[in-house]
Coordinates of C-alpha atoms in Angstrom, one line a residue:
X28 CA 146.6 108.1 89.7
X29 CA 143.0 107.4 89.1
X30 CA 141.1 110.2 87.3
X31 CA 137.7 108.7 88.1
X32 CA 135.9 110.1 91.1
X33 CA 133.9 108.0 93.6
X34 CA 130.6 109.4 92.2
X35 CA 131.6 108.4 88.7
X36 CA 132.6 104.9 89.9
X37 CA 129.1 104.5 91.5
X38 CA 127.4 105.7 88.3
X39 CA 129.4 103.2 86.2
X40 CA 128.2 100.5 88.6
X41 CA 124.6 101.6 88.3
X42 CA 122.1 99.2 86.7
X43 CA 118.5 99.5 85.4
X44 CA 117.2 96.7 87.6
X45 CA 114.2 94.9 86.3
X46 CA 112.9 94.0 89.8
X47 CA 113.1 95.1 93.4
X48 CA 113.5 93.0 96.5
X49 CA 111.3 93.8 99.6
X50 CA 113.5 93.1 102.5
X51 CA 111.1 93.8 105.4
X52 CA 109.3 90.5 105.1
X53 CA 110.3 87.7 107.5
X54 CA 109.5 84.1 107.8
X55 CA 106.2 83.6 109.5
X56 CA 106.2 79.8 109.3
X57 CA 102.9 78.2 110.2
X58 CA 101.3 81.6 110.7
X59 CA 101.6 82.5 107.0
X60 CA 98.1 81.4 106.1
X61 CA 96.5 82.9 109.2
X62 CA 98.1 86.3 108.3
X63 CA 96.8 85.9 104.8
X64 CA 93.2 85.2 106.1
X65 CA 93.4 88.2 108.4
X66 CA 94.5 90.6 105.6
X67 CA 91.9 89.1 103.3
X68 CA 89.1 89.7 105.9
X69 CA 90.3 93.3 106.4
X70 CA 90.3 93.9 102.6
X71 CA 86.8 92.4 102.2
X72 CA 85.5 94.6 105.1
X73 CA 87.0 97.7 103.5
X74 CA 85.3 96.9 100.1
X75 CA 81.9 96.0 101.6
X76 CA 81.8 99.0 104.0
X77 CA 82.9 101.6 101.4
X78 CA 80.7 100.2 98.6
X79 CA 77.7 100.1 100.9
X80 CA 78.0 103.8 101.7
X81 CA 78.7 104.7 98.1
X82 CA 75.5 102.9 97.0
X83 CA 73.5 104.4 99.8
X84 CA 74.6 107.9 98.9
X85 CA 74.1 107.5 95.2
X86 CA 70.7 105.8 95.4
X87 CA 69.0 108.2 97.9
X88 CA 68.2 111.6 96.6
X89 CA 67.9 112.9 100.1
X90 CA 71.7 112.5 100.4
X91 CA 72.5 114.4 97.2
X92 CA 73.9 117.2 99.2
X93 CA 77.4 118.7 99.1
X94 CA 78.6 117.0 102.4
X95 CA 77.5 113.5 101.3
X96 CA 78.8 113.9 97.7
X97 CA 82.2 114.8 99.2
X98 CA 81.9 111.7 101.4
X99 CA 81.2 109.6 98.3
X100 CA 84.4 110.9 96.7
X101 CA 86.3 110.1 99.9
X102 CA 84.9 106.5 100.0
X103 CA 85.9 106.0 96.3
X104 CA 89.4 107.0 97.2
X105 CA 89.5 104.5 100.1
X106 CA 88.6 101.7 97.7
X107 CA 91.3 102.9 95.3
X108 CA 94.0 103.1 98.0
X109 CA 93.1 99.7 99.5
X110 CA 93.1 98.1 96.0
X111 CA 96.6 99.5 95.4
X112 CA 97.9 97.7 98.4
X113 CA 95.9 94.6 99.5
X114 CA 96.1 92.4 96.4
X115 CA 99.8 93.0 96.3
X116 CA 100.2 92.4 100.0
X117 CA 98.2 89.1 99.9
X118 CA 100.4 87.8 97.1
X119 CA 103.6 88.7 98.9
X120 CA 102.5 87.1 102.2
X121 CA 102.1 83.7 100.5
X122 CA 105.3 84.1 98.4
X123 CA 108.7 82.8 99.5
X124 CA 110.6 85.2 97.2
X125 CA 109.6 88.8 97.8
X126 CA 110.7 90.4 94.5
X127 CA 108.6 92.8 92.5
X128 CA 108.9 93.7 88.8
X129 CA 110.1 97.3 88.3
X130 CA 106.9 98.4 86.4
X131 CA 104.6 96.9 89.1
X132 CA 106.7 98.5 91.8
X133 CA 106.3 102.0 90.3
X134 CA 102.6 101.3 89.7
X135 CA 102.1 100.6 93.4
X136 CA 104.1 103.8 94.3
X137 CA 101.7 105.7 92.0
X138 CA 98.7 104.2 93.7
X139 CA 99.9 104.8 97.2
X140 CA 101.0 108.4 96.7
X141 CA 97.9 109.3 94.7
X142 CA 95.7 107.8 97.4
X143 CA 97.6 109.8 100.1
X144 CA 97.4 113.1 98.3
X145 CA 93.8 112.7 97.3
X146 CA 92.9 111.7 100.8
X147 CA 94.3 114.9 102.2
X148 CA 92.8 117.0 99.4
X149 CA 89.4 115.5 100.0
X150 CA 89.6 116.2 103.7
X151 CA 90.6 119.8 102.9
X152 CA 87.6 120.2 100.6
X153 CA 85.3 118.7 103.3
X154 CA 86.6 121.2 105.9
X155 CA 85.8 124.0 103.4
X156 CA 82.3 122.7 103.1
X157 CA 81.8 122.5 106.8
X158 CA 83.2 126.0 107.1
X159 CA 80.5 127.3 104.8
X160 CA 77.7 125.2 106.4
X161 CA 78.5 126.5 109.9
X162 CA 79.8 130.0 109.4
X163 CA 77.4 131.0 106.5
X164 CA 74.3 128.8 107.0
X165 CA 71.9 131.1 105.2
X166 CA 74.1 131.5 102.1
X167 CA 75.2 127.8 102.1
X168 CA 72.9 126.5 99.4
X169 CA 73.9 129.5 97.2
X170 CA 77.6 129.1 97.8
X171 CA 77.7 125.3 97.4
X172 CA 76.0 124.8 94.1
X173 CA 76.3 121.6 92.2
X174 CA 78.8 123.2 89.8
X175 CA 81.0 124.3 92.7
X176 CA 80.8 120.8 94.3
X177 CA 81.9 119.3 91.0
X178 CA 84.8 121.8 90.8
X179 CA 85.9 121.2 94.4
X180 CA 85.8 117.4 93.9
X181 CA 87.9 117.7 90.7
X182 CA 90.3 120.0 92.6
X183 CA 90.9 117.0 94.9
X184 CA 91.5 114.4 92.2
X185 CA 93.3 116.1 89.3
X186 CA 96.2 117.7 91.3
X187 CA 96.9 114.3 92.9
X188 CA 97.2 112.9 89.3
X189 CA 99.6 115.6 88.3
X190 CA 101.9 115.7 91.3
X191 CA 102.1 111.9 91.5
X192 CA 102.8 111.5 87.8
X193 CA 105.7 114.0 87.8
X194 CA 107.2 112.2 90.8
X195 CA 107.0 108.9 89.1
X196 CA 108.6 110.3 85.9
X197 CA 111.5 111.7 87.9
X198 CA 112.1 108.6 90.0
X199 CA 111.8 106.1 87.2
X200 CA 114.5 107.8 85.2
X201 CA 117.1 107.5 88.1
X202 CA 120.2 105.3 87.7
X203 CA 120.1 102.9 90.7
X204 CA 123.0 101.1 92.5
X205 CA 120.8 98.7 94.3
X206 CA 117.4 97.1 94.3
X207 CA 116.7 96.3 97.9
X208 CA 113.8 98.2 99.6
X209 CA 113.5 97.7 103.3
X210 CA 109.7 97.8 103.4
X211 CA 106.7 95.5 102.7
X212 CA 105.6 97.6 99.8
X213 CA 107.3 99.8 97.2
X214 CA 108.1 103.3 98.3
X215 CA 109.4 106.3 96.3
X216 CA 111.7 107.7 99.1
X217 CA 113.6 104.3 99.4
X218 CA 114.0 104.1 95.6
X219 CA 115.5 107.6 95.5
X220 CA 117.9 106.6 98.2
X221 CA 119.1 103.8 96.0
X222 CA 120.1 106.2 93.3
X223 CA 123.8 106.8 92.7
X224 CA 123.2 109.6 90.2
X225 CA 122.2 113.3 90.6
X226 CA 118.9 113.6 92.6
X227 CA 118.9 117.4 92.7
X228 CA 115.7 117.5 90.5
X229 CA 114.0 115.0 92.8
X230 CA 114.9 117.0 95.9
X231 CA 113.8 120.3 94.5
X232 CA 110.5 118.8 93.2
X233 CA 110.0 117.1 96.6
X234 CA 110.3 120.4 98.4
X235 CA 108.0 122.2 96.0
X236 CA 105.4 119.4 96.0
X237 CA 105.5 119.0 99.8
X238 CA 104.7 122.7 100.2
X239 CA 101.8 122.7 97.8
X240 CA 100.3 119.3 98.6
X241 CA 100.8 119.2 102.4
X242 CA 101.5 122.6 103.9
X243 CA 98.9 124.5 101.9
X244 CA 96.0 122.1 102.6
X245 CA 96.9 121.9 106.3
X246 CA 96.9 125.8 106.5
X247 CA 93.5 125.8 104.8
X248 CA 92.1 123.2 107.3
X249 CA 93.5 125.1 110.2
X250 CA 92.0 128.3 109.0
X251 CA 88.5 126.8 108.5
X252 CA 88.5 125.2 111.9
X253 CA 89.6 128.3 113.7
X254 CA 86.6 130.1 112.1
X255 CA 84.3 127.2 112.9
X256 CA 85.4 127.1 116.6
X257 CA 85.0 130.9 116.8
X258 CA 81.4 130.6 115.6
X259 CA 80.7 127.7 117.9
X260 CA 82.0 129.4 121.1
X261 CA 80.1 132.6 120.3
X262 CA 76.9 130.8 119.2
X263 CA 74.1 129.0 121.0
X264 CA 74.2 125.5 122.4
X265 CA 72.2 124.2 119.4
X266 CA 74.8 125.6 117.1
X267 CA 77.6 123.9 119.0
X268 CA 75.8 120.6 119.0
X269 CA 75.2 120.8 115.2
X270 CA 78.8 121.7 114.5
X271 CA 80.1 118.9 116.8
X272 CA 77.9 116.3 115.1
X273 CA 79.1 117.1 111.6
X274 CA 82.7 118.1 112.3
X275 CA 83.7 115.4 114.8
X276 CA 83.9 112.5 112.2
X277 CA 85.9 114.8 109.9
X278 CA 88.4 115.7 112.7
X279 CA 88.7 112.1 113.8
X280 CA 89.4 111.1 110.2
X281 CA 92.0 113.8 109.8
X282 CA 93.8 113.0 113.0
X283 CA 93.8 109.2 112.2
X284 CA 95.2 109.8 108.7
X285 CA 97.8 112.3 110.0
X286 CA 99.0 109.9 112.7
X287 CA 99.6 107.2 110.1
X288 CA 101.4 109.5 107.6
X289 CA 103.5 111.1 110.3
X290 CA 104.8 107.7 111.5
X291 CA 105.6 106.7 107.9
X292 CA 107.5 109.9 107.3
X293 CA 109.4 109.6 110.6
X294 CA 110.3 105.9 109.9
X295 CA 111.7 106.8 106.4
X296 CA 113.8 109.7 107.7
X297 CA 115.1 108.4 111.0
X298 CA 116.7 105.2 112.4
X299 CA 113.9 103.0 113.8
X300 CA 116.0 99.9 114.4
X301 CA 115.2 100.0 118.1
X302 CA 111.4 99.5 117.3
X303 CA 110.4 95.9 116.9
X304 CA 110.1 94.9 113.2
X305 CA 106.5 93.7 113.4
X306 CA 105.5 97.0 115.0
X307 CA 107.3 99.0 112.3
X308 CA 105.4 97.0 109.6
X309 CA 102.0 97.5 111.3
X310 CA 102.5 101.2 111.8
X311 CA 103.9 101.6 108.3
X312 CA 100.7 100.1 106.9
X313 CA 98.4 101.9 109.3
X314 CA 97.3 104.8 107.0
X315 CA 96.8 102.4 104.1
X316 CA 94.8 99.8 106.0
X317 CA 93.0 101.4 108.9
X318 CA 91.9 104.7 107.3
X319 CA 89.9 103.0 104.5
X320 CA 88.0 101.0 107.2
X321 CA 87.9 103.8 109.8
X322 CA 86.1 106.4 107.6
X323 CA 83.0 104.4 106.5
X324 CA 82.6 103.1 110.1
X325 CA 83.0 106.5 111.6
X326 CA 80.7 108.4 109.2
X327 CA 78.2 105.5 109.0
X328 CA 77.8 105.6 112.8
X329 CA 78.0 109.3 113.4
X330 CA 75.8 110.7 110.6
X331 CA 72.2 109.9 111.4
X332 CA 70.9 110.1 107.8
X333 CA 73.4 107.5 106.6
X334 CA 73.0 105.4 109.7
X335 CA 69.2 105.2 109.2
X336 CA 69.4 104.4 105.5
X337 CA 72.0 101.7 106.0
X338 CA 69.9 100.2 108.7
X339 CA 66.9 100.2 106.4
X340 CA 68.9 98.7 103.5
X341 CA 70.4 95.9 105.6
X342 CA 67.5 95.2 107.8
X343 CA 64.3 96.3 105.9
X344 CA 61.9 94.6 108.3
X345 CA 63.2 96.2 111.4

């Protein structure tokens, strides 16, 4: 009679793999270089559009206001998130063997999760700023001092560093019984699923982190917009127009980001085999590719101050 349980057998068969295999890639044949060029063009557009708005905000003193400083923080995060994905994606598209060294895989996981948390935290801070601007216009300049703006910006970046770092430490210490990830980029949830050891700590931390990093920010955003809409409906037409002009880009950005993240979560937790593979890949990459381009375009077109300054910078003689 064997005295070794099934779990112990799996643990004995576990290995500290030095690389992971990304199994979601498929042979694109002659279209390989076309796909590479399309991804490269998208990456260049993201870099140019976000850098343009960062430069415009930093170089013009008239934009050194809380709303635009928070936008600058958001655009920096878009550059960070895109850089965490696109160079890696471009390399993998041209490669015939889609393997990733273990350290590089965890580095990409850190970049992707940090970007996602920081994006949501930045959007939360921006909703808080709009809440003060619309609900307390007379006290706005007093409430949103430079010191408070710096504190709120730091509150978006440093918690993202902490929560992502703890997640990486827990996941990188797992004993794995496989090294195949069915995605086009490295993902923490799929690596945890490959574990054949005890993942209780990962599950407890996941529940704790999800509550603090997703549920709490969403509650704060909901609270601020309930108050904003209450003021809009009870105020004048001019108040409603001002609120709409400053809040609509933020709401559009939040909805766009939420859509991409929701699909990614659903795809990880449920069987999506009935969905075409190419569609799963596109939607899985949506919040990492479209959001960094969507935000600068949306804010650049919607906010008149930024639009005019960009126009003057790009077309000085017009």
